[in-house]
C-alpha positions as a LaTeX table, in Angstrom:
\begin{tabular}{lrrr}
\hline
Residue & $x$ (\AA) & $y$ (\AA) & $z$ (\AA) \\
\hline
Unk1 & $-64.05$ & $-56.26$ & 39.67 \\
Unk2 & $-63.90$ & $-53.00$ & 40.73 \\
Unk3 & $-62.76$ & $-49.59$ & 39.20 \\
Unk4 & $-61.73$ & $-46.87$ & 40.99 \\
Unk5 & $-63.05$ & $-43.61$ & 39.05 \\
Unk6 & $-61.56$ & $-40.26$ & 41.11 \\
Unk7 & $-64.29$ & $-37.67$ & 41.60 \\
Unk8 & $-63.67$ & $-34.48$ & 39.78 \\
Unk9 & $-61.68$ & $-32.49$ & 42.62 \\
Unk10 & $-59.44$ & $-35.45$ & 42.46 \\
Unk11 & $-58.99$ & $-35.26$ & 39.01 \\
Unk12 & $-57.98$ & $-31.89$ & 39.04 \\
Unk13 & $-56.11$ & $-32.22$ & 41.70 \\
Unk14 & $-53.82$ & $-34.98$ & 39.62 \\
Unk15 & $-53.57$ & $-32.48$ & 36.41 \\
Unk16 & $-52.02$ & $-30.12$ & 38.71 \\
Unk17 & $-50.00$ & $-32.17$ & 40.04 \\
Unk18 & $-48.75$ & $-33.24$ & 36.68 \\
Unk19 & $-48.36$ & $-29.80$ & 35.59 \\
Unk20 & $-45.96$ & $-29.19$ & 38.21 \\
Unk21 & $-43.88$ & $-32.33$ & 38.11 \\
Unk22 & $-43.56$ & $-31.07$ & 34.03 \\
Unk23 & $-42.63$ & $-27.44$ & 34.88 \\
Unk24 & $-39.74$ & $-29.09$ & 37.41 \\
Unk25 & $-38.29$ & $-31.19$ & 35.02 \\
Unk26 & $-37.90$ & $-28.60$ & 32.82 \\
Unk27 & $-36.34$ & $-26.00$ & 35.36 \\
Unk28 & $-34.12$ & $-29.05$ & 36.73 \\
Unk29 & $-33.30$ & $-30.41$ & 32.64 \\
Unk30 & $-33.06$ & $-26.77$ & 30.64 \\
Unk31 & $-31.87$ & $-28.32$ & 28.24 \\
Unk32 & $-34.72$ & $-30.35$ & 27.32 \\
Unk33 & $-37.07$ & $-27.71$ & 27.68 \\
Unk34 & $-36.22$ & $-26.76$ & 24.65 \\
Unk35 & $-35.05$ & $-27.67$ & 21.07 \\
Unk36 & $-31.36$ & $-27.95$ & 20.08 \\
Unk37 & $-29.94$ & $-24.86$ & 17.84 \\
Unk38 & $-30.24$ & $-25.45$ & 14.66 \\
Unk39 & $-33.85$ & $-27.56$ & 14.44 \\
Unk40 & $-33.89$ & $-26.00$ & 11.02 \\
Unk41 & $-32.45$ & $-24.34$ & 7.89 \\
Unk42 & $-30.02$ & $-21.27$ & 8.68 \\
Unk43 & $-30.33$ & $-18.16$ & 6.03 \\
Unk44 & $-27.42$ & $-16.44$ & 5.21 \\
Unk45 & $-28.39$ & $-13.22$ & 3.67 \\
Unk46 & $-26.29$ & $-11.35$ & 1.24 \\
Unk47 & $-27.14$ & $-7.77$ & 0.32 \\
Unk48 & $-25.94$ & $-8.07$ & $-3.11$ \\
Unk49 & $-26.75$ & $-9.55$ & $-6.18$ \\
Unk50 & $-25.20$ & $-13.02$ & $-6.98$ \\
Unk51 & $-22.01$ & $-13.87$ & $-8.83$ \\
Unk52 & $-20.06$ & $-10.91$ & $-6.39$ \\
Unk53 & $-17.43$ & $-11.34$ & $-3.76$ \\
Unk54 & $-19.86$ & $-11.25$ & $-0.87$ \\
Unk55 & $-22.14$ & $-14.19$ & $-2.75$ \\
Unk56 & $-18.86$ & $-15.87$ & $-3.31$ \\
Unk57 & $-17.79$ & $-16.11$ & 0.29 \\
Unk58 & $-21.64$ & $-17.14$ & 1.58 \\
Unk59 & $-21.56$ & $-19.81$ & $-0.52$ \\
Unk60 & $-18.07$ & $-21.04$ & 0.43 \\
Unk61 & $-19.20$ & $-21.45$ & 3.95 \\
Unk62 & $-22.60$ & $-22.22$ & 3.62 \\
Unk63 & $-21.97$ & $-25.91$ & 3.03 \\
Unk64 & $-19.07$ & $-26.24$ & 5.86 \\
Unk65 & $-21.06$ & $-24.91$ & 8.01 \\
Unk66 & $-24.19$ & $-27.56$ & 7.03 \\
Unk67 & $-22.13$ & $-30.37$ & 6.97 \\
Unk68 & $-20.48$ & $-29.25$ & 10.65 \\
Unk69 & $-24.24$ & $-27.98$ & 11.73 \\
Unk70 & $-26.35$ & $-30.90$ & 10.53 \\
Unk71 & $-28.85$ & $-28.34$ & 8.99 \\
Unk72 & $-29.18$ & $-26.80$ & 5.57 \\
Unk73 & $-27.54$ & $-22.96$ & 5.60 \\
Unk74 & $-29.33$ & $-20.95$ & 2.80 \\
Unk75 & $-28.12$ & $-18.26$ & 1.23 \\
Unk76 & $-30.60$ & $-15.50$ & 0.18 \\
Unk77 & $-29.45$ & $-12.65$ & $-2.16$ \\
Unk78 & $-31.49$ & $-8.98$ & $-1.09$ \\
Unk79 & $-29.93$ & $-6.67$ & $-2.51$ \\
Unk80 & $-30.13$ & $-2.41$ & $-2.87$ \\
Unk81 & $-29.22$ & 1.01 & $-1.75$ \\
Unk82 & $-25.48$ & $-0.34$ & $-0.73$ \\
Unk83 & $-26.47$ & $-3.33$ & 0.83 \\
Unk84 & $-28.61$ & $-1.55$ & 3.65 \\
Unk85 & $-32.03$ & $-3.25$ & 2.23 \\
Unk86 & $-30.37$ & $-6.62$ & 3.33 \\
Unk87 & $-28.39$ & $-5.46$ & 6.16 \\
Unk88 & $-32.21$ & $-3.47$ & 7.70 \\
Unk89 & $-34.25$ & $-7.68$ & 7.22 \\
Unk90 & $-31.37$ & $-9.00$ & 9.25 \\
Unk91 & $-31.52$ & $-6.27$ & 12.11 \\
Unk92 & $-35.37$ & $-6.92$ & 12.06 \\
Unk93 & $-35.53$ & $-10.57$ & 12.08 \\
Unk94 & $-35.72$ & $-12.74$ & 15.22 \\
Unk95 & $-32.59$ & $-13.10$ & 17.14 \\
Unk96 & $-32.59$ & $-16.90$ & 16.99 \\
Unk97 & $-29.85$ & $-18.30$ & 15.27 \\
Unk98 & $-31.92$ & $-18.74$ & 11.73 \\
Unk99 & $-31.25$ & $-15.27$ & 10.15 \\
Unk100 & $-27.66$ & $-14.21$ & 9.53 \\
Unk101 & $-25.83$ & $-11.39$ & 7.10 \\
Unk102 & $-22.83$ & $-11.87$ & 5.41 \\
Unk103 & $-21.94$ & $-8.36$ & 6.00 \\
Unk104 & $-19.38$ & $-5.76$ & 4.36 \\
Unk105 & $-17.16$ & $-3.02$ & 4.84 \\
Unk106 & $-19.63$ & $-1.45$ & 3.16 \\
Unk107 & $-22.58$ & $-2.24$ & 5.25 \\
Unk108 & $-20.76$ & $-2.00$ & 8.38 \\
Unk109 & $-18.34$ & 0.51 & 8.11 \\
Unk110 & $-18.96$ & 2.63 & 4.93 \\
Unk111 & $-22.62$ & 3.35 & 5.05 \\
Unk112 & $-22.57$ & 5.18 & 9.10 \\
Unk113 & $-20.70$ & 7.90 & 7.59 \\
Unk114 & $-22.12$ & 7.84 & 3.70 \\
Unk115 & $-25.97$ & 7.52 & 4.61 \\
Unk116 & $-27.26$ & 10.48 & 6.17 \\
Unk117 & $-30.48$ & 8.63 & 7.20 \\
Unk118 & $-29.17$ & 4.84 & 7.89 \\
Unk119 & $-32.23$ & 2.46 & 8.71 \\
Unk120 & $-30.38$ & $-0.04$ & 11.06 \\
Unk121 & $-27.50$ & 0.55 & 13.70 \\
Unk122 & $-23.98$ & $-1.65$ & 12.90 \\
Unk123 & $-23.04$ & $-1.86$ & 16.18 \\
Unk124 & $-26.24$ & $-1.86$ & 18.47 \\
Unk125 & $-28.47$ & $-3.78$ & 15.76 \\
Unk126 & $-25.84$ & $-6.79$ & 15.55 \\
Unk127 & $-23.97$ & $-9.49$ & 17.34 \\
Unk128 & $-20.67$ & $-9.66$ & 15.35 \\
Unk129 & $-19.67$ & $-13.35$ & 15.03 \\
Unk130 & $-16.30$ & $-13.29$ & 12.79 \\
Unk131 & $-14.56$ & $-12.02$ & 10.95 \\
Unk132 & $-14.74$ & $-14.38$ & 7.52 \\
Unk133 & $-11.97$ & $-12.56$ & 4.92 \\
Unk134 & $-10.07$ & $-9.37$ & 4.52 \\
Unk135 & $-9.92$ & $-9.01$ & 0.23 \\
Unk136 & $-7.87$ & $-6.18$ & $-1.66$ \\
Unk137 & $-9.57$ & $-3.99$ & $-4.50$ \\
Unk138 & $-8.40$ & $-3.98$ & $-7.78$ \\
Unk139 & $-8.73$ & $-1.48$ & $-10.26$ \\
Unk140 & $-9.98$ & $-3.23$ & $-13.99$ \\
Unk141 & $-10.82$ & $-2.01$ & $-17.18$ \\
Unk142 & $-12.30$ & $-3.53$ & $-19.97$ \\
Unk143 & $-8.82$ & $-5.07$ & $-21.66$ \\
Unk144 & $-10.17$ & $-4.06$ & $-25.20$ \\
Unk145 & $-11.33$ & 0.00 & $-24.05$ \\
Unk146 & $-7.70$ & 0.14 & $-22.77$ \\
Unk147 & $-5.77$ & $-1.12$ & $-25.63$ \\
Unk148 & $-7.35$ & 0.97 & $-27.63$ \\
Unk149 & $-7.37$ & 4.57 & $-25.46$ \\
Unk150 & $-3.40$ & 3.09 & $-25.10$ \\
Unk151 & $-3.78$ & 2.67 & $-21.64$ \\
Unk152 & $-1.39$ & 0.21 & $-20.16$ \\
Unk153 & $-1.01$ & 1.36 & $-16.21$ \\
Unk154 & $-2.09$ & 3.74 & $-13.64$ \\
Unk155 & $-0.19$ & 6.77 & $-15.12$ \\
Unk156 & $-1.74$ & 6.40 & $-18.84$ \\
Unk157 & $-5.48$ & 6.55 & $-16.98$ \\
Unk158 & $-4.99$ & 9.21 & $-15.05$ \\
Unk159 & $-3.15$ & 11.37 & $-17.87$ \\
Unk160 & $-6.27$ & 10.33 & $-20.24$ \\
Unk161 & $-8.80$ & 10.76 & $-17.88$ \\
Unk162 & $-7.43$ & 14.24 & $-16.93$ \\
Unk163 & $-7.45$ & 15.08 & $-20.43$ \\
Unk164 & $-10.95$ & 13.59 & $-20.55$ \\
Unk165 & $-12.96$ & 14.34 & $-17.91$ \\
Unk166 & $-16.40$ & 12.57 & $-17.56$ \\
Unk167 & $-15.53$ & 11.04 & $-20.87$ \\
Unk168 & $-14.93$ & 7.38 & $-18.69$ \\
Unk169 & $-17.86$ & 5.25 & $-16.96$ \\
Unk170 & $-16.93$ & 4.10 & $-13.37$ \\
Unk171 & $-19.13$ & 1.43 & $-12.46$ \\
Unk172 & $-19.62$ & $-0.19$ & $-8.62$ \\
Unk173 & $-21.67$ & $-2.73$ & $-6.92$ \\
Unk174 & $-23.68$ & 0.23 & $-4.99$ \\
Unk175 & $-23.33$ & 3.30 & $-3.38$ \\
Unk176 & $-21.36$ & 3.24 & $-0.38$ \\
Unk177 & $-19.80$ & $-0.26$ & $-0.86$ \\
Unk178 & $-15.83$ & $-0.40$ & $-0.74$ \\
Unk179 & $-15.77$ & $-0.48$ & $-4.95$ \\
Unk180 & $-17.42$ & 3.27 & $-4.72$ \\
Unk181 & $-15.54$ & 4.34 & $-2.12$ \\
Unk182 & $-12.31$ & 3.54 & $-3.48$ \\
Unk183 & $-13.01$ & 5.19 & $-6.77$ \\
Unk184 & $-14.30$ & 7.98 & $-5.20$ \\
Unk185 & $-11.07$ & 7.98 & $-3.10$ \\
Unk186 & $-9.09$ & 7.66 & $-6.34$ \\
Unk187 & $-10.65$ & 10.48 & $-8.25$ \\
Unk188 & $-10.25$ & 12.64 & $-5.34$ \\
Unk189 & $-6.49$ & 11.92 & $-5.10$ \\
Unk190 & $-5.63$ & 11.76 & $-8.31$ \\
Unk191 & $-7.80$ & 14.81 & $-9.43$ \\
Unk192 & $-9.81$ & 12.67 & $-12.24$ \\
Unk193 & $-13.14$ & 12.40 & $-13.24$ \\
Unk194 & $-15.33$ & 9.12 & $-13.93$ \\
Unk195 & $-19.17$ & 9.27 & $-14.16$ \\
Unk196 & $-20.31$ & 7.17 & $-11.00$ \\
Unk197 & $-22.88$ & 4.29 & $-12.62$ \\
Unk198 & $-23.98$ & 2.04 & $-9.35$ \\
Unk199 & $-25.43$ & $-1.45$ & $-9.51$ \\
Unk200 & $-26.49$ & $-3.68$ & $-7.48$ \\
Unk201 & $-23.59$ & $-5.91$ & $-6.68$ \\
Unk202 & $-20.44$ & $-6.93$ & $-8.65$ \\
Unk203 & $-22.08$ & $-9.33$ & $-11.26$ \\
Unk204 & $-24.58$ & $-6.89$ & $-13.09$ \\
Unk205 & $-21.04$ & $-4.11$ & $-13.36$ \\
Unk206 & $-18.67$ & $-6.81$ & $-14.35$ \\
Unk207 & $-21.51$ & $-7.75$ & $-17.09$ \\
Unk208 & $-21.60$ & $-4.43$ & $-18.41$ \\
Unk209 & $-17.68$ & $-3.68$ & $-18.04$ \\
Unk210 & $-17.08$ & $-6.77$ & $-20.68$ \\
Unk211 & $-19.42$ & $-5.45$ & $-22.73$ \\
Unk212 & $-17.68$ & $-2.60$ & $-23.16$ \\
Unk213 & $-21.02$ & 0.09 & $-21.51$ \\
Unk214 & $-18.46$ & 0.37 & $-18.84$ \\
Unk215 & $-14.68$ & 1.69 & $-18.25$ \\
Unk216 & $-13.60$ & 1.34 & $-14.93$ \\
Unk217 & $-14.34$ & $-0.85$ & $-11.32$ \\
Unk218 & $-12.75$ & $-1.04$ & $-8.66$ \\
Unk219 & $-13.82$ & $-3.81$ & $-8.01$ \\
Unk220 & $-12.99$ & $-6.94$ & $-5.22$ \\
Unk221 & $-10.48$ & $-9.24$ & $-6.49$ \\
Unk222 & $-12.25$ & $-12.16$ & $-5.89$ \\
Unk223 & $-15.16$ & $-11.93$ & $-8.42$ \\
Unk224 & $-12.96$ & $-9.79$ & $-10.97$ \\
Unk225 & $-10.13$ & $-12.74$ & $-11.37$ \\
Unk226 & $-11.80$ & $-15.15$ & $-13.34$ \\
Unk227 & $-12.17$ & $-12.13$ & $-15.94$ \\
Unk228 & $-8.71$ & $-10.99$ & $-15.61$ \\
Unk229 & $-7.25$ & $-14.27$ & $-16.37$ \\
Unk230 & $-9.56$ & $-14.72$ & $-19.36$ \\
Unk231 & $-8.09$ & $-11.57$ & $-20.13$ \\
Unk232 & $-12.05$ & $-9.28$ & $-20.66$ \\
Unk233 & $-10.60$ & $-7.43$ & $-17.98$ \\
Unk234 & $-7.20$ & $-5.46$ & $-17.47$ \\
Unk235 & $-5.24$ & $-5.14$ & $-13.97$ \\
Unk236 & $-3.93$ & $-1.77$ & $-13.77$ \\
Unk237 & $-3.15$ & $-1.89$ & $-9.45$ \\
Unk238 & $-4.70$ & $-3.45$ & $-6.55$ \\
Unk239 & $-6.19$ & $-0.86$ & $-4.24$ \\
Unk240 & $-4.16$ & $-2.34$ & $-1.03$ \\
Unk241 & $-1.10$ & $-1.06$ & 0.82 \\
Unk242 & 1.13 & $-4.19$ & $-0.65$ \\
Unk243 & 0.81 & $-6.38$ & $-3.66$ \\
Unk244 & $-1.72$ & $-9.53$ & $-3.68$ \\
Unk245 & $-0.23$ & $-12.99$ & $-4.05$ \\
Unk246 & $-3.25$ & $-13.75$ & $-5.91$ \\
Unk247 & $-2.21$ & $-11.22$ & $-8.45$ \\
Unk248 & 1.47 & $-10.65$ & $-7.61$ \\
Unk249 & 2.28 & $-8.90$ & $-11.67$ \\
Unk250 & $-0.49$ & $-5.88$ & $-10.28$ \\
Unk251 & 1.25 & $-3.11$ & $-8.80$ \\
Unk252 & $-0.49$ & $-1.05$ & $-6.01$ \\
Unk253 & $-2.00$ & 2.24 & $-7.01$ \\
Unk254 & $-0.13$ & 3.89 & $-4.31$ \\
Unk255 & 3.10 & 2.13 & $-6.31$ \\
Unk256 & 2.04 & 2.91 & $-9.92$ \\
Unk257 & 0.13 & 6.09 & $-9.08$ \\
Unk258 & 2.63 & 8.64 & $-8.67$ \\
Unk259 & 2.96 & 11.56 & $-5.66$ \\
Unk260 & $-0.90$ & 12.04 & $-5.91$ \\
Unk261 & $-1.83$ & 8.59 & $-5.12$ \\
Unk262 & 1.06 & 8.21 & $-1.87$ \\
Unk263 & $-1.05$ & 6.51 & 0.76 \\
Unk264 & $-3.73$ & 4.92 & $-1.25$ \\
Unk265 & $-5.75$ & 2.22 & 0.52 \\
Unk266 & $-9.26$ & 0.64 & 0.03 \\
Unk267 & $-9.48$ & $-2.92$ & 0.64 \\
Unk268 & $-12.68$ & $-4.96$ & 1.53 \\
Unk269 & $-13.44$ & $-7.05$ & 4.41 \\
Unk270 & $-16.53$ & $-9.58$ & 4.84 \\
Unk271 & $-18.20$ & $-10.62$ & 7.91 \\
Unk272 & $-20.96$ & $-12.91$ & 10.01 \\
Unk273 & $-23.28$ & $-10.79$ & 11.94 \\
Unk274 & $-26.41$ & $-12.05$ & 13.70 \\
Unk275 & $-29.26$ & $-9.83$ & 14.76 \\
Unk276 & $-28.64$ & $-8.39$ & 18.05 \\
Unk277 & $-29.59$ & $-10.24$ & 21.27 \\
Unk278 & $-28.84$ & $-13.69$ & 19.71 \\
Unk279 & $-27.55$ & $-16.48$ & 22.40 \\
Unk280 & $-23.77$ & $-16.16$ & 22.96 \\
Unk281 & $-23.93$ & $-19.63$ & 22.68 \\
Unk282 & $-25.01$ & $-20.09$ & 19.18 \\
Unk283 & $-22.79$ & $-17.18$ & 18.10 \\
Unk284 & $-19.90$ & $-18.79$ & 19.49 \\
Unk285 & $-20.42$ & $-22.15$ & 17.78 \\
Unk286 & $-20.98$ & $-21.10$ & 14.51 \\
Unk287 & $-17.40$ & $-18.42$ & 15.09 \\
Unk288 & $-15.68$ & $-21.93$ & 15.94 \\
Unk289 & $-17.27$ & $-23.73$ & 13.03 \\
Unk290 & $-15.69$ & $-20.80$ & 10.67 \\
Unk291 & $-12.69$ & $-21.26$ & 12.11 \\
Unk292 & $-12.48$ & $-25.46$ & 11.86 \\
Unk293 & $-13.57$ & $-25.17$ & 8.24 \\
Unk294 & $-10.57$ & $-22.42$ & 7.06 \\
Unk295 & $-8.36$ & $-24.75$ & 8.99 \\
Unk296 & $-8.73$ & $-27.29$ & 6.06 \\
Unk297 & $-5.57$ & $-27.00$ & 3.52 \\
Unk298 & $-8.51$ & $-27.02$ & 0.88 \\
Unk299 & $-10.58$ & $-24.09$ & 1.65 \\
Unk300 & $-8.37$ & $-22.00$ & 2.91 \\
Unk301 & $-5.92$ & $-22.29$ & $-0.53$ \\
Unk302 & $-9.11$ & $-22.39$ & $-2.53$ \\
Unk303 & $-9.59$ & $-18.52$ & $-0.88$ \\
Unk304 & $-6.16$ & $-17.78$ & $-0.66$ \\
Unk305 & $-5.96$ & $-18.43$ & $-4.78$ \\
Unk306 & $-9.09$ & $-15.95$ & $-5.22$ \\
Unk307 & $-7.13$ & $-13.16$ & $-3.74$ \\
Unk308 & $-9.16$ & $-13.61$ & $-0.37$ \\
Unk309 & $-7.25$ & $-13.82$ & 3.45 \\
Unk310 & $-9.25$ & $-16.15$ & 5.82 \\
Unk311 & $-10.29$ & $-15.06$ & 8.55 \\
Unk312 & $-11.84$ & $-16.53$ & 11.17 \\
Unk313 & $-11.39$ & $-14.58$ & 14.68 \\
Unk314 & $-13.54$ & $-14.19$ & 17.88 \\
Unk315 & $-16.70$ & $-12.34$ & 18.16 \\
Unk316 & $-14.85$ & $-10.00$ & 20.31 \\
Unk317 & $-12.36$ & $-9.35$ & 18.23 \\
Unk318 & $-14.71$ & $-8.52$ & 15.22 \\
Unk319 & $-16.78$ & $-6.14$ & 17.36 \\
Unk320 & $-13.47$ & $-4.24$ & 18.15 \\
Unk321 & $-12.09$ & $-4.14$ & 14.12 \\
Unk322 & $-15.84$ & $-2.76$ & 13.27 \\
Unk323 & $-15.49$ & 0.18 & 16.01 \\
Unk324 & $-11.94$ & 0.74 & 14.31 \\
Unk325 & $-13.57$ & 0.40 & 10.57 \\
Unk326 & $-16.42$ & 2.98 & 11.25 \\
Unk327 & $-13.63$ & 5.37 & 12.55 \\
Unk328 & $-11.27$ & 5.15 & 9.37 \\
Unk329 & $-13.91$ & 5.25 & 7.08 \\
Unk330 & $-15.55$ & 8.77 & 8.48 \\
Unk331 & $-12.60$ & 10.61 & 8.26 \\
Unk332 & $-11.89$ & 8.74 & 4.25 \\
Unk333 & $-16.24$ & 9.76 & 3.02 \\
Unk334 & $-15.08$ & 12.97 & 4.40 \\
Unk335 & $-11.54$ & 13.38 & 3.00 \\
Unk336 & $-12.62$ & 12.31 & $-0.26$ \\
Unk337 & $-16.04$ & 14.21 & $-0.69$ \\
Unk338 & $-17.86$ & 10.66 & $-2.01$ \\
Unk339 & $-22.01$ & 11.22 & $-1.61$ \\
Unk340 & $-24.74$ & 8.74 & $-2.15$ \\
Unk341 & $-26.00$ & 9.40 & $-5.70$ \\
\hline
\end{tabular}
């Protein structure tokens, strides 16, 4: 028998040939030449501590989105300095599909204007996906503090805390988030005084607000409303321009507050953003995915009855309510003299 062995410029000759037959099938089959979005887990990052609105909201779509997806979606709590530790690792990681932020009004619309020295862009650093809920503010205190300073509404604070200036604690999930703000806003308009004590997200201040270390929060309704109904906390107003059918006995401040407080408005929004430069294609699935999963009767009245309004909208139409968000919320830092502290 006899075998044929190629001499070595024939052998050569048949790896190159292979090599290009490979490279052609991939230009002619793109879509095998490489691997299917997602291949692996998704991280969701959060820039606040656990147990707050924007935690609650991750982890509402988180398992939708794994169960529509096929892969695990993580979420992964970094929180500081307003949310801008969390918000910088998401502008800095890959633009792949595997990194995402569950951003804020805070982190993209606040902080522009609030941070003189802000280490990621909002609009240049990110590829807005959608819009996930729109939540009002709602000013607590702690139930047993009030009943005994005899405070029962908006009017009783601001007459005590008039009479008692820096004699209340304010706390807020971090400086520059929508809870600061709209205390800042507040004290501004109604001519009060709080001492500003920042933490880093909603949990840790609620912790310390039923304990009774803290007065006041602004905080959003969602985390707040289990402690309101247990009755730790007490609903003076929510910080929106109508009432909350989540909390429809809460006035708004601009209802309860008097002259000082006509036009009072600070409510919260929460958001997917991707890092900038991330495949239109993978952004646009996950926007749909959103979208499928508050179509369900289930989540969307589970959110509704947390005080939260789906959202849900194109990645367009996110980008443009950002541009509109950093624009309000210049002219409100401004108006109402807040300052990182």
């Amino acid at each position: 028998m006899t075998i044929f062995k190629p001499n070595r410029r024939q052998a050569q000759w048949n790896i190159v040939g292979a090599a290009i037959f490979l490279i052609a099938n991939m230009l002619a089959n793109p879509a095998q030449a490489q691997t299917a979005w997602p291949a692996k887990p998704v991280r969701i990052v959060v820039p606040f501590a656990p147990g707050g609105t924007t935690d609650i909201l991750a982890r509402a779509i988180a398992p939708e989105l794994s169960k529509a997806l096929g892969q695990s979606f993580v979420v992964e709590n970094r929180a500081g300095a307003g949310g801008n530790v969390g918000a910088e690792a998401v502008a800095r990681s890959p633009a792949d599909g595997y990194t995402l932020l569950m951003g804020t009004v805070g982190t993209h619309g606040i902080n522009k204007a609030l941070y003189p020295s802000l280490p990621y862009n909002p609009v240049k650093d990110f590829a807005p996906i959608t819009l996930v809920a729109g939540v009002p503010n709602v000013m607590v205190m702690n139930a047993e503090k009030a009943q005994k300073l005899g405070i029962n509404n908006v009017a009783d604070f601001v007459k005590y805390a008039k009479a008692n200036p820096g004699k209340l604690n304010m706390a807020s999930s971090g400086n520059g988030t929508s809870i600061h703000l709209a205390g800042e806003l507040f004290k501004s308009m109604s001519g009060t005084y709080m001492v500003h004590f920042p933490y880093r997200g909603s949990s840790p201040a609620l912790l310390d607000m039923i304990g009774g270390s803290m007065d006041v929060m602004f905080d959003n309704l969602p985390s707040a409303m289990p402690q309101i109904k247990a009755g730790k906390l007490k609903a003076l107003a929510v910080t929106s321009s109508q009432r909350s059918a989540a909390l429809p006995d809460a006035p708004t401040i601009e209802q309860a507050g008097g002259p000082a407080l006509k036009g009072f408005e600070a409510s919260s929004w929460f958001g997917l953003l991707a890092p900038a430069g991330t495949p239109p294609d993978i952004v646009n699935r996950i926007q749909q995915e959103v979208a499928k999963s508050f179509a369900k009767p289930e989540i969307k009245e589970k959110l509704l009855a947390q005080g939260a309004i789906p959202g849900g909208g194109t990645p367009a139409e996110f980008a443009k309510m950002i541009d509109a968000e950093i624009a309000k919320w210049a002219v409100v830092v401004k108006n109402s003299g807040a300052k990182v502290d």
